[in-house]
Amino acid sequence: MQHEIASLRELVEELDGSAATAIRSATASATLRDLLDGSVLGGRTAALAGRSVLLATKEQLTTALALIELDGLVRRVVLYPGDLASAYVPEVIARAEVDALVGDAKAPAVGTYGVECFTASEAVVRGANALPSARFRTEWVLLTSATTGAPKLTVHTLQTLSGAISRNPKPRDAVVWSTFYDIRRYGGLQIFLRALFDHASLILSDPAEATGNFLLRAAAAGVTHISGTPTQWRRALMSPVIGHFAPRYVRLSGEIVDQGILDSLRATFPTATIAHAFASTEAGVAFEVRDGRAGFPEEFIRNAQGDVELRVEDGTLRIRSPRTALRYLGGEPLPVREGFIDTRDQVELRDGRYYFVGRLDGVINVGGAKVYPEEVEAVLNRHPRVRMALVKGRRNRITGAIVVADVVAEPASEDNGGSDDALTSELMQLCQRSLAPYKVPAAIRLVPTLDLSNAGKLARTVD
Amino acid sequence: MSVRAAVISQIETVAREKSLKLPPLADDLVLLGSGLDSLSLAILVVRLADQLGYDPFEAGLSEMPITLGDFIRMYERHAA
C-alpha cells in the first residue's frame, strides 16, 4: 500500500531543489517549485481557506497552478471547462454553494454573480505567499453534460481521482506527459495528476492551436507519454508532421476504441506502448488494455483488476472501485446498485472478449463530446411541419460517431408552402442556429414513419 | 459523376454550410490545414457513403490520409 497523498502541495514539496518540473502551455510556463513560496493568486490564497471555489479560467495553466494552491486549503473546488457556455455559471454557483470565483486575465472573474471574485495570473509570483498547511479533504467537482440544460456536478476527492495512479519509487527515464484533453475534464485531469505524481513536466494543449503545431511543440518539449481520444489521435495521424513525434507511451480513452485506430497507431509508433483505458467521470478509471486489441478480455469480469470489480448486467458494464465518484451535487443520485456504478455503456461478448457497442441511453459520442438525442429532437420538433423526429448516432472512422436524424413531416402542400428539399434545408439551419456544431445532424432524412417501442417511446437502436 | 468530382462537390457543400473559406482544392492540400476539422471530415465521409455507397475508412486501413489527394485516392481505389 503506497503512502496516501493528502494534498497536491505534498507532491510539490517532494520535488528536489534542482528539479525543473514545469507545466507549459502554448504561451507560458511555470516551474512547480516556485509555488512553494509563490502564488498565482496574488497573495490572497489564504482568503480562500475553507470556501467553495469555482475555477473558471480561460487558460488551463492558470487552473493547474491554482488547483495546486487550493487543494487541501478549500472545502470544495469546481472545475469549469473552457468550452462550456458561461450561461451555466449561475446554476453551478447555486448547486455547489460557491462563495468565491477565480478567473484569469482572459476570463476575469466579475462581481455579477454575487460572490467574491479573484483573478489568477499565468505566472507564479515568487515571495507572494507562504501557504498554510492543508486542512481539508477538498471536494473536487467535475462537470459533465446532462440530457438537457445545466451540466451534472460530480464530486471526487484527490484520493478517488488518483486511485489508478501507481507511483514508481525509482525514477525511470525522464517522463514528460502531455494530453490532447482539457485538464478540467476527467480524462485530462488524470494526466495532470499523473504528471504531478511522477514529478514529471506536463505540456498542455490549446484549443486555438493547430494539431500540427501542438505535435511539434510536444516533440520539442520531449514528450514521452501522451493521451487522447481516438478522434484526437486520428486527427494527429492526419498531420504531415506526425513523423517528427515519437512518444514511448500512447494512451486512448473517452470513446470506443476500434481496431483500426490501434493498428494505425502501431504502424506509426512501432516501438511505443499503446494502451486504451476505460474510464468515466462517475466510474473513475476502471482498467487499461495493452494487448493491442479492441475491447477487453472476459477474464477482467471474472477476476477483479486490483481493487476494481467489473460486472455485466442487463448488457451494460458496471464498476465497483474506490475510484468512483462520491455523489452528484444538488440533484439525482449516482446510478449505483450494490456499490456498482452503471456506466450505461453496452458491451457484447464475442470469442472470450467484450466489445463496447454503444450507450444504453442513446447518448452519441461525437469525438469524445456527448450528445443526448432528446436535445436535438426537441430542436427539430420546433419546426411547424415536423411531426416526429428520431436522432441517432451513425458510426464513422473520423469521430467515432456522428449525429443523424430521421424526420416524419407533414407532406409538402400549397398550404404550408414547402417542398421537401426546402424543409431539410430549413431544419439544418434551425439546428445550426440552436445547437453546438457537433450536435447538428450531418444528414436529415425524411421518412414516412418511425417505429415506437412497446412502451410507446421512440425505438432507439444502435446503428 | 466521377469519384473525384463527388468528393470535391461534397467538400464544397460542407464548406458552404459551415461558412468556411477553403484554399483551392488541389491534390497536395493538407486536409486538416485546409480549415476542415474532424467534424467536417466526419460529415463528409458519412455523406459520401450515402452518395457512393461505400466508406473506405470502414475497410480497416492502417494509414490515415494526409492530403486531399490521399483522400480522393482512397475512394478511387475502393471504387476500382
Coordinates of C-alpha atoms in Angstrom, one line a residue:
Chain A
M1 CA 0.0 0.0 0.0
Q2 CA 1.5 3.3 -1.0
H3 CA 1.6 6.3 1.3
E4 CA -1.6 8.3 0.7
I5 CA -1.0 11.7 -0.6
A6 CA -3.1 14.2 1.4
S7 CA -2.9 17.1 -1.0
L8 CA -1.3 18.2 -4.2
R9 CA 1.0 20.5 -2.3
E10 CA 2.7 17.5 -0.7
L11 CA 3.8 16.3 -4.2
V12 CA 5.3 19.7 -5.0
E13 CA 7.1 19.7 -1.6
E14 CA 8.7 16.3 -2.6
L15 CA 10.5 17.9 -5.6
D16 CA 14.1 18.3 -5.0
G17 CA 15.7 21.8 -5.4
S18 CA 17.2 21.2 -8.8
A19 CA 14.0 19.9 -10.3
A20 CA 12.9 21.8 -13.4
T21 CA 9.5 20.2 -13.3
A22 CA 7.2 22.5 -15.1
I23 CA 3.7 22.9 -16.7
R24 CA 3.8 24.5 -20.1
S25 CA 1.0 25.9 -22.3
A26 CA 1.3 27.2 -25.8
T27 CA 2.1 30.7 -24.5
A28 CA 3.5 30.4 -20.9
S29 CA 5.1 28.0 -18.5
A30 CA 5.6 27.7 -14.7
T31 CA 8.1 25.8 -12.6
L32 CA 6.3 24.0 -9.9
R33 CA 8.8 24.6 -7.1
D34 CA 8.1 28.3 -7.4
L35 CA 4.7 27.5 -5.9
L36 CA 6.4 26.7 -2.5
D37 CA 7.0 30.4 -1.8
G38 CA 4.9 31.9 -4.6
S39 CA 1.3 32.2 -5.8
V40 CA -0.8 32.8 -8.9
L41 CA -3.5 34.3 -6.6
G42 CA -1.5 37.4 -5.7
G43 CA -1.0 36.5 -2.1
R44 CA -4.8 36.2 -1.5
T45 CA -4.7 32.4 -1.3
A46 CA -5.3 32.4 2.5
A47 CA -8.5 34.4 2.0
L48 CA -10.0 31.4 0.1
A49 CA -9.4 28.9 3.0
G50 CA -12.4 26.7 3.8
R51 CA -14.5 28.1 0.9
S52 CA -16.3 26.6 -2.1
V53 CA -14.4 27.9 -5.1
L54 CA -15.3 27.9 -8.7
L55 CA -12.3 27.9 -11.0
A56 CA -13.4 29.4 -14.3
T57 CA -10.3 30.5 -16.1
K58 CA -9.6 30.7 -19.8
E59 CA -6.2 29.2 -19.6
Q60 CA -5.7 25.6 -18.4
L61 CA -2.3 26.6 -16.9
T62 CA -3.9 29.0 -14.5
T63 CA -6.3 26.4 -13.3
A64 CA -3.5 23.9 -12.9
L65 CA -1.4 26.2 -10.7
A66 CA -4.4 27.4 -8.7
L67 CA -5.5 23.8 -8.1
I68 CA -2.1 23.0 -6.5
E69 CA -2.5 26.0 -4.2
L70 CA -6.1 25.3 -3.3
D71 CA -6.2 21.6 -2.8
G72 CA -6.4 20.9 0.9
L73 CA -6.9 24.6 1.6
V74 CA -10.5 25.0 0.4
R75 CA -13.6 22.9 1.2
R76 CA -14.6 22.4 -2.5
V77 CA -13.2 23.3 -5.9
V78 CA -15.3 23.3 -9.0
L79 CA -13.6 23.0 -12.4
Y80 CA -15.3 24.9 -15.2
P81 CA -14.1 23.6 -18.6
G82 CA -13.0 26.3 -21.1
D83 CA -15.5 25.0 -23.8
L84 CA -18.6 25.2 -21.5
A85 CA -21.0 28.1 -22.1
S86 CA -20.8 30.6 -19.3
A87 CA -24.6 30.6 -19.2
Y88 CA -24.5 27.8 -16.7
V89 CA -22.3 29.7 -14.2
P90 CA -25.2 30.9 -12.0
E91 CA -26.7 27.4 -11.6
V92 CA -23.3 25.8 -10.9
I93 CA -22.7 28.5 -8.3
A94 CA -26.0 27.8 -6.6
R95 CA -25.8 24.0 -6.7
A96 CA -22.1 23.9 -5.5
E97 CA -22.7 26.6 -2.9
V98 CA -19.9 28.5 -4.4
D99 CA -18.8 31.5 -2.4
A100 CA -15.6 32.6 -4.4
L101 CA -15.0 32.8 -8.1
V102 CA -11.5 32.6 -9.6
G103 CA -10.9 33.7 -13.1
D104 CA -7.8 34.9 -15.1
A105 CA -6.7 37.8 -17.2
K106 CA -8.5 36.4 -20.3
A107 CA -11.7 35.4 -18.4
P108 CA -11.8 37.9 -15.5
A109 CA -14.0 37.0 -12.6
V110 CA -16.7 39.6 -12.4
G111 CA -19.0 40.5 -9.5
T112 CA -22.3 40.0 -11.2
Y113 CA -22.8 36.6 -9.6
G114 CA -22.9 37.9 -6.1
V115 CA -19.8 36.0 -4.9
E116 CA -16.3 37.3 -4.1
C117 CA -14.0 37.4 -7.2
F118 CA -10.3 36.7 -7.5
T119 CA -8.1 36.9 -10.6
A120 CA -5.3 34.4 -11.0
S121 CA -2.1 35.0 -13.1
E122 CA -0.5 32.6 -15.5
A123 CA 2.9 33.3 -13.9
V124 CA 3.8 32.4 -10.3
V125 CA 4.7 35.5 -8.3
R126 CA 7.5 34.5 -6.0
G127 CA 7.5 35.5 -2.4
A128 CA 3.8 36.2 -2.6
N129 CA 2.8 33.5 -0.2
A130 CA 3.6 31.1 2.5
L131 CA 0.8 28.6 2.2
P132 CA -1.0 27.4 5.3
S133 CA -0.8 23.7 5.6
A134 CA -3.6 21.5 4.2
R135 CA -6.6 21.2 6.5
F136 CA -9.4 19.9 4.2
R137 CA -10.0 16.8 2.2
T138 CA -11.1 19.1 -0.6
E139 CA -14.0 18.0 -2.8
W140 CA -13.2 18.2 -6.5
V141 CA -16.3 18.9 -8.6
L142 CA -16.2 17.9 -12.3
L143 CA -18.9 19.0 -14.8
T144 CA -20.4 16.6 -17.3
S145 CA -23.2 17.1 -19.8
A146 CA -26.8 16.2 -19.0
T147 CA -29.9 15.4 -21.0
T148 CA -31.0 19.0 -21.0
G149 CA -29.7 22.3 -19.6
A150 CA -27.1 22.6 -16.9
P151 CA -24.3 20.1 -16.5
K152 CA -24.2 17.4 -13.8
L153 CA -21.8 18.2 -10.9
T154 CA -19.8 15.1 -10.0
V155 CA -17.9 15.0 -6.7
H156 CA -14.5 13.4 -6.3
T157 CA -11.5 13.8 -3.9
L158 CA -7.8 13.7 -4.7
Q159 CA -8.0 10.1 -3.4
T160 CA -10.7 8.9 -5.7
L161 CA -9.1 10.7 -8.6
S162 CA -5.6 9.3 -8.1
G163 CA -6.6 5.7 -7.2
A164 CA -5.4 4.4 -10.6
I165 CA -2.0 6.1 -10.4
S166 CA 0.8 3.9 -9.0
R167 CA 3.9 5.6 -8.0
N168 CA 7.2 4.3 -9.2
P169 CA 9.7 4.6 -6.3
K170 CA 12.7 4.6 -8.6
P171 CA 13.0 7.4 -11.1
R172 CA 12.8 6.0 -14.6
D173 CA 14.0 7.6 -17.7
A174 CA 12.7 11.1 -17.7
V175 CA 9.0 11.2 -18.3
V176 CA 7.2 14.2 -19.9
W177 CA 3.4 14.0 -20.0
S178 CA 1.0 15.6 -22.4
T179 CA -2.6 15.2 -23.4
F180 CA -4.9 16.5 -26.1
Y181 CA -7.7 16.8 -23.4
D182 CA -8.6 19.9 -21.4
I183 CA -7.3 19.1 -17.9
R184 CA -10.7 20.3 -16.4
R185 CA -12.3 17.2 -17.9
Y186 CA -11.9 13.8 -16.2
G187 CA -9.5 12.4 -18.9
G188 CA -7.3 15.4 -18.9
L189 CA -7.3 15.7 -15.1
Q190 CA -5.9 12.1 -14.9
I191 CA -2.9 13.2 -16.9
F192 CA -2.4 16.4 -14.8
L193 CA -2.3 14.1 -11.7
R194 CA -0.1 11.5 -13.3
A195 CA 2.4 14.2 -14.2
L196 CA 2.4 15.5 -10.6
F197 CA 2.7 12.1 -9.1
D198 CA 5.5 11.2 -11.5
H199 CA 7.3 14.5 -10.7
A200 CA 7.2 15.0 -14.5
S201 CA 6.6 18.0 -16.6
L202 CA 3.3 18.5 -18.4
I203 CA 2.6 20.0 -21.8
L204 CA -0.9 21.4 -22.1
S205 CA -2.9 21.5 -25.3
D206 CA -4.6 24.7 -26.5
P207 CA -7.9 24.8 -28.4
A208 CA -6.6 27.7 -30.5
E209 CA -3.5 25.8 -31.7
A210 CA -3.5 23.7 -34.9
T211 CA -2.8 20.0 -34.3
G212 CA 0.5 20.1 -36.2
N213 CA 1.8 23.0 -34.1
F214 CA 0.8 21.1 -30.9
L215 CA 2.6 18.0 -32.1
L216 CA 5.7 20.0 -32.9
R217 CA 5.6 21.7 -29.5
A218 CA 5.2 18.3 -27.8
A219 CA 8.1 16.8 -29.7
A220 CA 10.3 19.8 -28.9
A221 CA 9.5 19.5 -25.2
G222 CA 10.5 15.8 -25.3
V223 CA 7.0 14.4 -24.5
T224 CA 7.3 10.7 -23.8
H225 CA 3.7 9.9 -22.6
I226 CA 0.6 11.3 -24.2
S227 CA -3.2 10.6 -24.1
G228 CA -6.2 11.5 -26.1
T229 CA -9.4 10.2 -27.6
P230 CA -9.4 8.0 -30.7
T231 CA -10.8 11.1 -32.6
Q232 CA -7.9 13.3 -31.4
W233 CA -5.4 10.5 -32.4
R234 CA -6.9 10.1 -35.9
R235 CA -6.6 13.8 -36.4
A236 CA -3.0 13.7 -35.2
L237 CA -2.3 10.8 -37.6
M238 CA -3.6 13.0 -40.5
S239 CA -1.0 15.7 -39.7
P240 CA 2.0 15.9 -42.0
V241 CA 4.3 16.4 -39.0
I242 CA 3.3 13.2 -37.1
G243 CA 6.6 11.7 -38.2
H244 CA 8.5 14.2 -36.0
F245 CA 6.9 12.9 -32.9
A246 CA 8.0 9.7 -31.2
P247 CA 6.3 9.1 -27.8
R248 CA 7.1 6.0 -25.7
Y249 CA 3.6 5.6 -24.3
V250 CA 0.4 6.4 -26.2
R251 CA -2.9 6.2 -24.4
L252 CA -6.5 6.3 -25.7
S253 CA -9.7 6.8 -23.7
G254 CA -13.0 8.6 -23.7
E255 CA -14.6 6.9 -26.8
I256 CA -14.9 3.4 -28.1
V257 CA -11.5 2.3 -29.4
D258 CA -11.7 0.3 -32.7
Q259 CA -9.1 -2.0 -34.1
G260 CA -8.4 0.5 -37.0
I261 CA -7.0 3.2 -34.7
L262 CA -5.0 0.8 -32.7
D263 CA -3.4 -0.6 -35.9
S264 CA -2.8 2.9 -37.3
L265 CA -1.0 3.9 -34.1
R266 CA 1.0 0.7 -34.1
A267 CA 2.2 1.4 -37.7
T268 CA 3.1 5.0 -36.8
F269 CA 4.7 4.3 -33.4
P270 CA 6.2 0.8 -33.8
T271 CA 8.1 0.7 -30.5
A272 CA 5.6 2.6 -28.3
T273 CA 3.4 1.1 -25.6
I274 CA -0.1 1.6 -26.9
A275 CA -2.8 1.3 -24.3
H276 CA -6.5 2.1 -24.1
A277 CA -8.3 2.8 -20.9
F278 CA -11.9 2.6 -19.8
A279 CA -12.9 5.5 -17.6
S280 CA -15.8 7.8 -16.9
T281 CA -16.3 10.8 -14.7
E282 CA -18.7 8.8 -12.5
A283 CA -17.0 5.4 -12.5
G284 CA -13.4 6.6 -12.5
V285 CA -10.6 4.7 -14.2
A286 CA -11.5 1.0 -14.4
F287 CA -8.9 -0.7 -16.5
E288 CA -6.2 -0.4 -19.1
V289 CA -5.8 -2.8 -22.1
R290 CA -2.3 -3.2 -23.5
D291 CA -2.5 -6.2 -25.9
G292 CA -3.1 -4.0 -29.0
R293 CA -6.7 -5.3 -29.5
A294 CA -10.0 -3.5 -29.2
G295 CA -12.4 -4.4 -26.4
F296 CA -11.2 -6.2 -23.2
P297 CA -10.6 -9.8 -22.1
E298 CA -13.5 -11.7 -20.5
E299 CA -11.3 -12.5 -17.5
F300 CA -11.5 -8.8 -16.4
I301 CA -15.0 -9.6 -15.4
R302 CA -14.2 -12.9 -13.7
N303 CA -11.2 -11.6 -11.7
A304 CA -11.0 -8.2 -10.0
Q305 CA -8.4 -6.0 -11.6
G306 CA -6.6 -4.8 -8.4
D307 CA -9.3 -3.1 -6.4
V308 CA -11.7 -2.7 -9.4
E309 CA -14.5 -5.1 -9.8
L310 CA -16.4 -5.3 -13.1
R311 CA -19.8 -6.8 -13.8
V312 CA -22.0 -7.1 -16.9
E313 CA -25.7 -6.8 -16.0
D314 CA -28.6 -6.2 -18.5
G315 CA -25.9 -5.8 -21.1
T316 CA -24.2 -2.8 -19.6
L317 CA -20.8 -2.6 -17.8
R318 CA -20.9 -2.0 -14.0
I319 CA -17.9 -0.9 -11.9
R320 CA -17.2 -1.0 -8.2
S321 CA -14.0 0.5 -7.0
P322 CA -12.5 3.1 -4.6
R323 CA -12.1 5.4 -7.6
T324 CA -15.8 6.0 -8.3
A325 CA -17.3 9.4 -7.7
L326 CA -18.8 10.1 -4.3
R327 CA -22.1 11.7 -5.4
Y328 CA -23.7 14.3 -7.6
L329 CA -24.3 17.7 -6.1
G330 CA -27.8 19.0 -5.8
G331 CA -29.7 16.5 -8.0
E332 CA -30.2 12.9 -8.7
P333 CA -28.3 10.0 -7.0
L334 CA -25.5 8.2 -8.8
P335 CA -26.7 5.2 -10.8
V336 CA -25.4 2.7 -8.2
R337 CA -26.6 -0.8 -7.1
E338 CA -24.7 -2.9 -4.6
G339 CA -21.9 -0.4 -4.8
F340 CA -21.6 -0.9 -8.6
I341 CA -21.9 2.1 -10.9
D342 CA -23.9 1.5 -14.1
T343 CA -21.7 3.0 -16.8
R344 CA -24.7 2.7 -19.3
D345 CA -22.1 1.5 -21.8
Q346 CA -23.4 -1.6 -23.6
V347 CA -21.0 -4.5 -24.1
E348 CA -21.1 -7.7 -26.2
L349 CA -19.2 -10.9 -25.6
R350 CA -17.6 -12.4 -28.7
D351 CA -14.9 -15.2 -28.5
G352 CA -13.8 -14.5 -25.0
R353 CA -13.6 -10.8 -25.4
Y354 CA -16.0 -8.0 -24.5
Y355 CA -16.6 -5.2 -27.1
F356 CA -18.3 -1.8 -26.5
V357 CA -21.3 -1.4 -28.8
G358 CA -22.9 1.9 -27.7
R359 CA -24.8 3.6 -25.0
L360 CA -28.0 2.3 -23.3
D361 CA -29.4 5.9 -23.1
G362 CA -28.7 6.6 -26.8
V363 CA -26.0 9.1 -25.9
I364 CA -24.0 9.7 -29.1
N365 CA -20.3 10.2 -28.5
V366 CA -19.0 12.6 -31.2
G367 CA -15.3 12.6 -30.8
G368 CA -15.5 12.5 -27.0
A369 CA -18.3 15.0 -26.8
K370 CA -21.6 13.6 -25.6
V371 CA -24.9 14.4 -27.4
Y372 CA -28.2 13.5 -25.9
P373 CA -30.6 12.7 -28.8
E374 CA -33.6 14.2 -27.0
E375 CA -31.9 17.7 -27.1
V376 CA -31.6 17.6 -30.9
E377 CA -35.0 16.1 -31.3
A378 CA -36.5 19.0 -29.3
V379 CA -35.0 21.5 -31.8
L380 CA -36.3 19.6 -34.8
N381 CA -39.7 19.3 -33.3
R382 CA -39.9 23.1 -33.1
H383 CA -40.4 23.3 -36.8
P384 CA -44.2 23.5 -37.6
R385 CA -44.0 20.8 -40.3
V386 CA -42.2 18.2 -38.1
R387 CA -44.5 15.6 -36.5
M388 CA -41.8 13.4 -35.1
A389 CA -38.0 13.2 -35.1
L390 CA -35.6 10.4 -34.2
V391 CA -31.9 11.4 -33.7
K392 CA -29.3 8.7 -33.5
G393 CA -25.6 8.1 -34.0
R394 CA -24.0 6.8 -37.1
R395 CA -20.6 5.3 -37.0
N396 CA -17.7 6.7 -38.8
R397 CA -13.9 6.3 -38.5
I398 CA -13.1 10.0 -38.0
T399 CA -15.1 11.0 -34.9
G400 CA -16.4 7.5 -33.9
A401 CA -20.0 8.6 -34.3
I402 CA -21.9 11.5 -35.8
V403 CA -25.5 12.7 -35.3
V404 CA -28.1 11.9 -38.0
A405 CA -31.8 12.5 -37.9
D406 CA -34.9 10.8 -39.3
V407 CA -37.9 13.1 -39.5
V408 CA -41.6 12.4 -40.1
A409 CA -43.0 15.6 -41.6
E410 CA -46.4 16.9 -42.7
P411 CA -46.4 16.4 -46.5
A412 CA -45.4 19.4 -48.6
S413 CA -48.6 21.2 -49.8
E414 CA -49.7 24.6 -51.1
D415 CA -50.9 25.5 -47.6
N416 CA -47.5 25.0 -45.9
G417 CA -45.8 26.4 -49.0
G418 CA -42.9 24.0 -48.8
S419 CA -41.0 21.4 -50.7
D420 CA -39.1 18.5 -49.1
D421 CA -35.8 20.0 -50.1
A422 CA -36.7 23.3 -48.6
L423 CA -37.7 21.5 -45.4
T424 CA -34.5 19.7 -44.9
S425 CA -32.5 22.8 -45.5
E426 CA -34.7 24.8 -43.1
L427 CA -34.2 22.1 -40.4
M428 CA -30.5 22.1 -41.0
Q429 CA -30.4 25.9 -40.5
L430 CA -32.6 25.6 -37.4
C431 CA -30.2 23.1 -35.9
Q432 CA -27.2 25.2 -36.8
R433 CA -28.7 28.3 -35.1
S434 CA -29.8 26.4 -31.9
L435 CA -27.1 23.8 -31.3
A436 CA -23.3 23.4 -30.9
P437 CA -21.7 22.3 -34.2
Y438 CA -21.1 18.7 -33.0
K439 CA -24.8 18.3 -32.2
V440 CA -26.0 19.4 -35.7
P441 CA -27.1 16.3 -37.7
A442 CA -24.8 15.5 -40.6
A443 CA -27.8 14.2 -42.5
I444 CA -31.5 14.7 -42.2
R445 CA -33.7 12.1 -43.8
L446 CA -37.5 12.5 -44.4
V447 CA -39.1 9.2 -43.6
P448 CA -42.8 8.1 -43.8
T449 CA -42.9 6.7 -40.3
L450 CA -40.9 5.9 -37.1
D451 CA -41.0 2.8 -35.0
L452 CA -42.4 3.0 -31.5
S453 CA -41.4 0.6 -28.7
N454 CA -44.0 -1.3 -26.7
A455 CA -43.9 1.5 -24.1
G456 CA -44.9 3.9 -26.8
K457 CA -41.5 5.6 -26.9
L458 CA -39.3 6.1 -29.9
A459 CA -37.4 2.9 -30.6
R460 CA -33.8 3.7 -30.2
T461 CA -31.3 1.3 -31.7
V462 CA -27.6 1.3 -32.0
D463 CA -26.6 1.6 -35.7
Chain B
M1 CA -20.1 12.0 -61.8
S2 CA -16.5 10.8 -61.1
V3 CA -15.4 9.9 -57.6
R4 CA -13.1 12.9 -57.7
A5 CA -16.0 15.2 -58.6
A6 CA -18.2 13.8 -55.9
V7 CA -15.6 14.3 -53.2
I8 CA -14.9 17.9 -54.4
S9 CA -18.6 18.7 -54.6
Q10 CA -19.3 17.4 -51.1
I11 CA -16.3 19.3 -49.6
E12 CA -17.7 22.5 -51.2
T13 CA -21.2 21.8 -49.7
V14 CA -19.8 21.2 -46.2
A15 CA -17.6 24.4 -46.5
R16 CA -20.7 26.4 -47.6
E17 CA -22.8 25.1 -44.7
K18 CA -20.1 26.0 -42.2
S19 CA -19.1 29.2 -43.9
L20 CA -15.5 28.0 -44.3
K21 CA -13.3 29.8 -46.7
L22 CA -11.2 26.9 -48.2
P23 CA -8.0 27.3 -50.2
P24 CA -8.0 25.9 -53.8
L25 CA -8.8 22.2 -53.6
A26 CA -5.5 20.9 -55.0
D27 CA -4.2 17.4 -54.5
D28 CA -1.4 18.5 -52.2
L29 CA -3.7 20.4 -49.9
V30 CA -3.2 19.2 -46.3
L31 CA -6.7 18.2 -45.3
L32 CA -6.5 19.4 -41.7
G33 CA -4.7 22.5 -42.6
S34 CA -7.4 23.5 -45.0
G35 CA -10.0 24.7 -42.5
L36 CA -11.8 21.4 -42.4
D37 CA -11.8 20.0 -38.8
S38 CA -12.5 16.4 -37.7
L39 CA -16.3 17.1 -37.5
S40 CA -16.4 18.4 -41.1
L41 CA -14.4 15.4 -42.3
A42 CA -16.8 13.0 -40.5
I43 CA -19.8 14.8 -42.1
L44 CA -18.0 14.4 -45.5
V45 CA -17.3 10.7 -45.0
V46 CA -21.0 10.0 -44.0
R47 CA -22.4 11.9 -46.9
L48 CA -20.0 10.3 -49.4
A49 CA -21.1 6.9 -48.0
D50 CA -24.7 7.8 -48.8
Q51 CA -23.9 9.1 -52.2
L52 CA -21.3 6.5 -53.4
G53 CA -22.5 3.5 -51.3
Y54 CA -19.2 2.8 -49.6
D55 CA -16.9 4.1 -46.8
P56 CA -13.2 3.2 -47.5
F57 CA -12.4 4.0 -43.8
E58 CA -14.6 1.0 -42.8
A59 CA -12.3 -1.2 -44.8
G60 CA -9.8 -1.2 -41.9
L61 CA -7.0 0.8 -43.4
S62 CA -4.0 1.4 -41.2
E63 CA -3.0 4.7 -42.7
M64 CA -4.9 8.0 -42.4
P65 CA -5.0 10.3 -45.4
I66 CA -2.9 13.5 -45.0
T67 CA -3.6 15.4 -48.2
L68 CA -6.7 15.8 -50.4
G69 CA -5.0 13.6 -53.0
D70 CA -4.6 10.8 -50.4
F71 CA -8.3 11.1 -49.5
I72 CA -9.5 11.0 -53.1
R73 CA -7.2 8.1 -54.0
M74 CA -8.7 6.1 -51.0
Y75 CA -12.2 6.5 -52.6
E76 CA -10.9 5.8 -56.1
R77 CA -9.1 2.6 -55.1
H78 CA -12.3 1.4 -53.4
A79 CA -14.4 2.2 -56.5
A80 CA -12.0 0.4 -58.8

